[in-house]
Short mmCIF file of C-alpha atoms in Angstrom, two decimals:
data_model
loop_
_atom_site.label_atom_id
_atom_site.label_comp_id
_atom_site.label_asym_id
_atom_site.label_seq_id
_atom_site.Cartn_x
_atom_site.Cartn_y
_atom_site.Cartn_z
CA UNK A 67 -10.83 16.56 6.55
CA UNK A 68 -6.85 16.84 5.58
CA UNK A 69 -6.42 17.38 2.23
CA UNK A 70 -4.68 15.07 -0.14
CA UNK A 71 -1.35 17.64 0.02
CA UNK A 72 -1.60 17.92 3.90
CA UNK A 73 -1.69 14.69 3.80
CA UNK A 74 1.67 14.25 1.52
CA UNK A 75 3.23 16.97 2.93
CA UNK A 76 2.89 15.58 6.36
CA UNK A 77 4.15 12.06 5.60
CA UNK A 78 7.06 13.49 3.60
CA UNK A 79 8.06 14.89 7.24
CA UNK A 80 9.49 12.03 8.21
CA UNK A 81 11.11 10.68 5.00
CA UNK A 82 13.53 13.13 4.02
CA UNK A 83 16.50 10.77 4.01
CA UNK A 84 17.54 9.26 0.54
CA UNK A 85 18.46 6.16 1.64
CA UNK A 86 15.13 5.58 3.73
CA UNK A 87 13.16 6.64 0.42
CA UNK A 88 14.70 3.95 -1.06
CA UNK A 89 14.03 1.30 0.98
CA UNK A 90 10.24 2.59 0.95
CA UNK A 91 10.02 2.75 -2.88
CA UNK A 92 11.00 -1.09 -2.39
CA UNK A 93 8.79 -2.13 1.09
CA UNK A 94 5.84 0.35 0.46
CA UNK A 95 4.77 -1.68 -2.29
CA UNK A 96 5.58 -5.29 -0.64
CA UNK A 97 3.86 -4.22 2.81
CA UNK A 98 0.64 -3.10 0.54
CA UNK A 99 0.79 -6.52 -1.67
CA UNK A 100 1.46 -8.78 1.02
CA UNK A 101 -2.19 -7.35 2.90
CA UNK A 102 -3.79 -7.76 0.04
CA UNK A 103 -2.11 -11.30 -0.63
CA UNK A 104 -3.14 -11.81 3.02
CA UNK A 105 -6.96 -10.74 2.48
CA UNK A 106 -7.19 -12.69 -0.99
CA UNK A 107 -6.74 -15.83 1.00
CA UNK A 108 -9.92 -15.00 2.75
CA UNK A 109 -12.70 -16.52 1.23
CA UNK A 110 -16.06 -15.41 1.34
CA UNK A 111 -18.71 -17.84 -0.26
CA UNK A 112 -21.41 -15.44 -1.78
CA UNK A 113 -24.23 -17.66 -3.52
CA UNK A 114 -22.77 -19.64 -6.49
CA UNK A 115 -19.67 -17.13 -6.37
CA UNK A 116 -16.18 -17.01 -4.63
CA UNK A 117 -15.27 -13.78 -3.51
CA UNK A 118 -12.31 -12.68 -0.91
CA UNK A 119 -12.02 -10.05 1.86
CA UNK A 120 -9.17 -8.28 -0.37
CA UNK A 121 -12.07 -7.59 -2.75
CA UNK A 122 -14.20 -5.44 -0.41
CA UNK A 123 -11.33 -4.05 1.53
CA UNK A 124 -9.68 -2.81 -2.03
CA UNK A 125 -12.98 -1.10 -2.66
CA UNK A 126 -13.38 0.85 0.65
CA UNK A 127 -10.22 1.77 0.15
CA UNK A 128 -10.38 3.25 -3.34
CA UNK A 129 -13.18 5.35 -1.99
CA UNK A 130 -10.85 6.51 0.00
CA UNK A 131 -8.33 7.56 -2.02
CA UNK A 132 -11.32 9.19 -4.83
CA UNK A 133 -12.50 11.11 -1.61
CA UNK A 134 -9.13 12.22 -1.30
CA UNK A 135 -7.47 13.06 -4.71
CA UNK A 136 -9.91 11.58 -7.65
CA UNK A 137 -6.33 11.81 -9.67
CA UNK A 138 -4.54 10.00 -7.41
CA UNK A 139 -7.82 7.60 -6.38
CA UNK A 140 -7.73 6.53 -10.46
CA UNK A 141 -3.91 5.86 -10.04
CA UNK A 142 -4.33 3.60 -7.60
CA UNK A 143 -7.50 1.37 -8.37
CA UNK A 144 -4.94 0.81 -11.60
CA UNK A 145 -2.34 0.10 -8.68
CA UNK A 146 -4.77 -2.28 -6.82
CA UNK A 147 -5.89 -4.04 -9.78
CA UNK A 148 -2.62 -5.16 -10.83
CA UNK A 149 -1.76 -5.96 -7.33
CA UNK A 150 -5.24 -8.34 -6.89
CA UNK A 151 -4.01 -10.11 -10.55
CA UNK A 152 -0.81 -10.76 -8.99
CA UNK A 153 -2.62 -12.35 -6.15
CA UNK A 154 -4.39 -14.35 -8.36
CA UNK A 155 -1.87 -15.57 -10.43
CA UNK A 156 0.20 -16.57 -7.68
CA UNK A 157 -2.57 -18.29 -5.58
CA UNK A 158 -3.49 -20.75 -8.48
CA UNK A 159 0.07 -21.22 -10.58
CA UNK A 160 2.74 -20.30 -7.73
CA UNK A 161 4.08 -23.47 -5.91
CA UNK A 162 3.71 -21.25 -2.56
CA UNK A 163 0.62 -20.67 -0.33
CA UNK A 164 -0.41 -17.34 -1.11
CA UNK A 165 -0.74 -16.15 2.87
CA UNK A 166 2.49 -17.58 3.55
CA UNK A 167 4.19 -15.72 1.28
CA UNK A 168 1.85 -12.85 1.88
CA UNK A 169 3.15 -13.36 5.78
CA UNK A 170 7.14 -13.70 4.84
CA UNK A 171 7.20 -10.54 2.71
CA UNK A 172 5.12 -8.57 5.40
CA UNK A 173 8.01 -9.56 8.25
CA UNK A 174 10.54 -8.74 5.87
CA UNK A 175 9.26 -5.32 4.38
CA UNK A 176 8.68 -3.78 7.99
CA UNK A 177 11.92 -4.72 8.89
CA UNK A 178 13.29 -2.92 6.04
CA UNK A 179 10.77 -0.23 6.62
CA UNK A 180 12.49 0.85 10.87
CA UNK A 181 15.60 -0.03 9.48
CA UNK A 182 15.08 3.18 7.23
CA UNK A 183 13.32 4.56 9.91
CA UNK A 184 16.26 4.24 12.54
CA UNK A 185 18.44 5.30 9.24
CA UNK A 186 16.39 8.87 9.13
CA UNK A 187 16.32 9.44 12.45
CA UNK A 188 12.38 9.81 13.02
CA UNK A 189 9.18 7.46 14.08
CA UNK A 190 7.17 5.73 11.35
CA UNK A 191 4.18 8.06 10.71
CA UNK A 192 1.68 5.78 10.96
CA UNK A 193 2.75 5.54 15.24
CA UNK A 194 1.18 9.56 15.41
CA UNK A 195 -2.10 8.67 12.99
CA UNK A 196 -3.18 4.43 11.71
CA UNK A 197 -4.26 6.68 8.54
CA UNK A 198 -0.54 6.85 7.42
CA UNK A 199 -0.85 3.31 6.60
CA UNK A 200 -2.68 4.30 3.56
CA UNK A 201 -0.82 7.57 2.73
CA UNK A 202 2.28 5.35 2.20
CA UNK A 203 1.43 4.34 -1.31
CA UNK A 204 -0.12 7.31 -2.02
CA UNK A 205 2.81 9.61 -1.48
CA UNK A 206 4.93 7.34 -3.60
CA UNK A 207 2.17 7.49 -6.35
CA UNK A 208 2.33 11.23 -6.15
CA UNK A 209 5.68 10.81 -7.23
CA UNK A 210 5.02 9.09 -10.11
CA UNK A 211 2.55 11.44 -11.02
CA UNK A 212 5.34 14.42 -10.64
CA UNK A 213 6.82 12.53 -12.93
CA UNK A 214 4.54 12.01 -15.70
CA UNK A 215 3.80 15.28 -15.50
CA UNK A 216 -0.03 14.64 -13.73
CA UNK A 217 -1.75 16.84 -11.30
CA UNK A 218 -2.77 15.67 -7.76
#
């Protein structure tokens, strides 16, 4: 298994270009929220309880991210959680379906994200390995964590 700096390292390949940072700092983030928007509007009856398929997903993929970096793994269950409260909020007081909004942002932020790709010059990561998909936020987390000052 890669570890979490291969990892980093290898997606940061392909994003060396300021202006296609930018745009990902902006559509990282929307692409992420608007799967988990997508998977909180599928409900999953359990018993007397109402769960959703961005419930389990978010928990498989924490585990990946602890297997990974338990730093960065903590950094974004925080991440996660505040993006499944969003969802929430939104789904019961927003005046918009939740997976059409989910959907809208989703079209939008991959535009944005091979516009910055065509901008840098090189193919989204995630066309050489589906894993990328996940690295995404995690490289811009590990940013953050430069930041503050935090170790990987």
């Amino acid at each position: 298994m890669k570890s979490v700096q291969n990892w980093l390292d290898e997606y940061g390949e392909s994003h060396q270009n300021g202006t296609n940072k930018l745009i990902h700092w902006i559509c990282v983030p929307i692409i992420f929220f608007s799967i988990v928007g997508l998977l909180f509007s599928i409900k999953i009856p359990i018993g007397m309880m109402q769960f959703n398929a961005a419930h389990f997903v978010s928990i498989l993929v924490v585990i990946y991210y602890l297997r990974l970096s338990l730093s960065l793994g903590i950094g974004m269950l925080f991440f996660i959680s505040i993006v499944l409260a969003k969802c929430y909020f939104i789904e019961y007081y927003c005046c918009m379906p939740l997976w059409l909004l989910s959907i809208i942002l989703f079209v939008l932020a991959w535009i944005g994200q091979f516009y910055g790709h065509h901008i840098e010059g090189k193919k989204p990561s995630f066309l050489k390995d589906l894993q990328f998909l996940l690295i995404g936020p995690l490289w811009l987390m590990s940013f953050v964590y430069k930041k503050l000052g935090i170790k990987i």
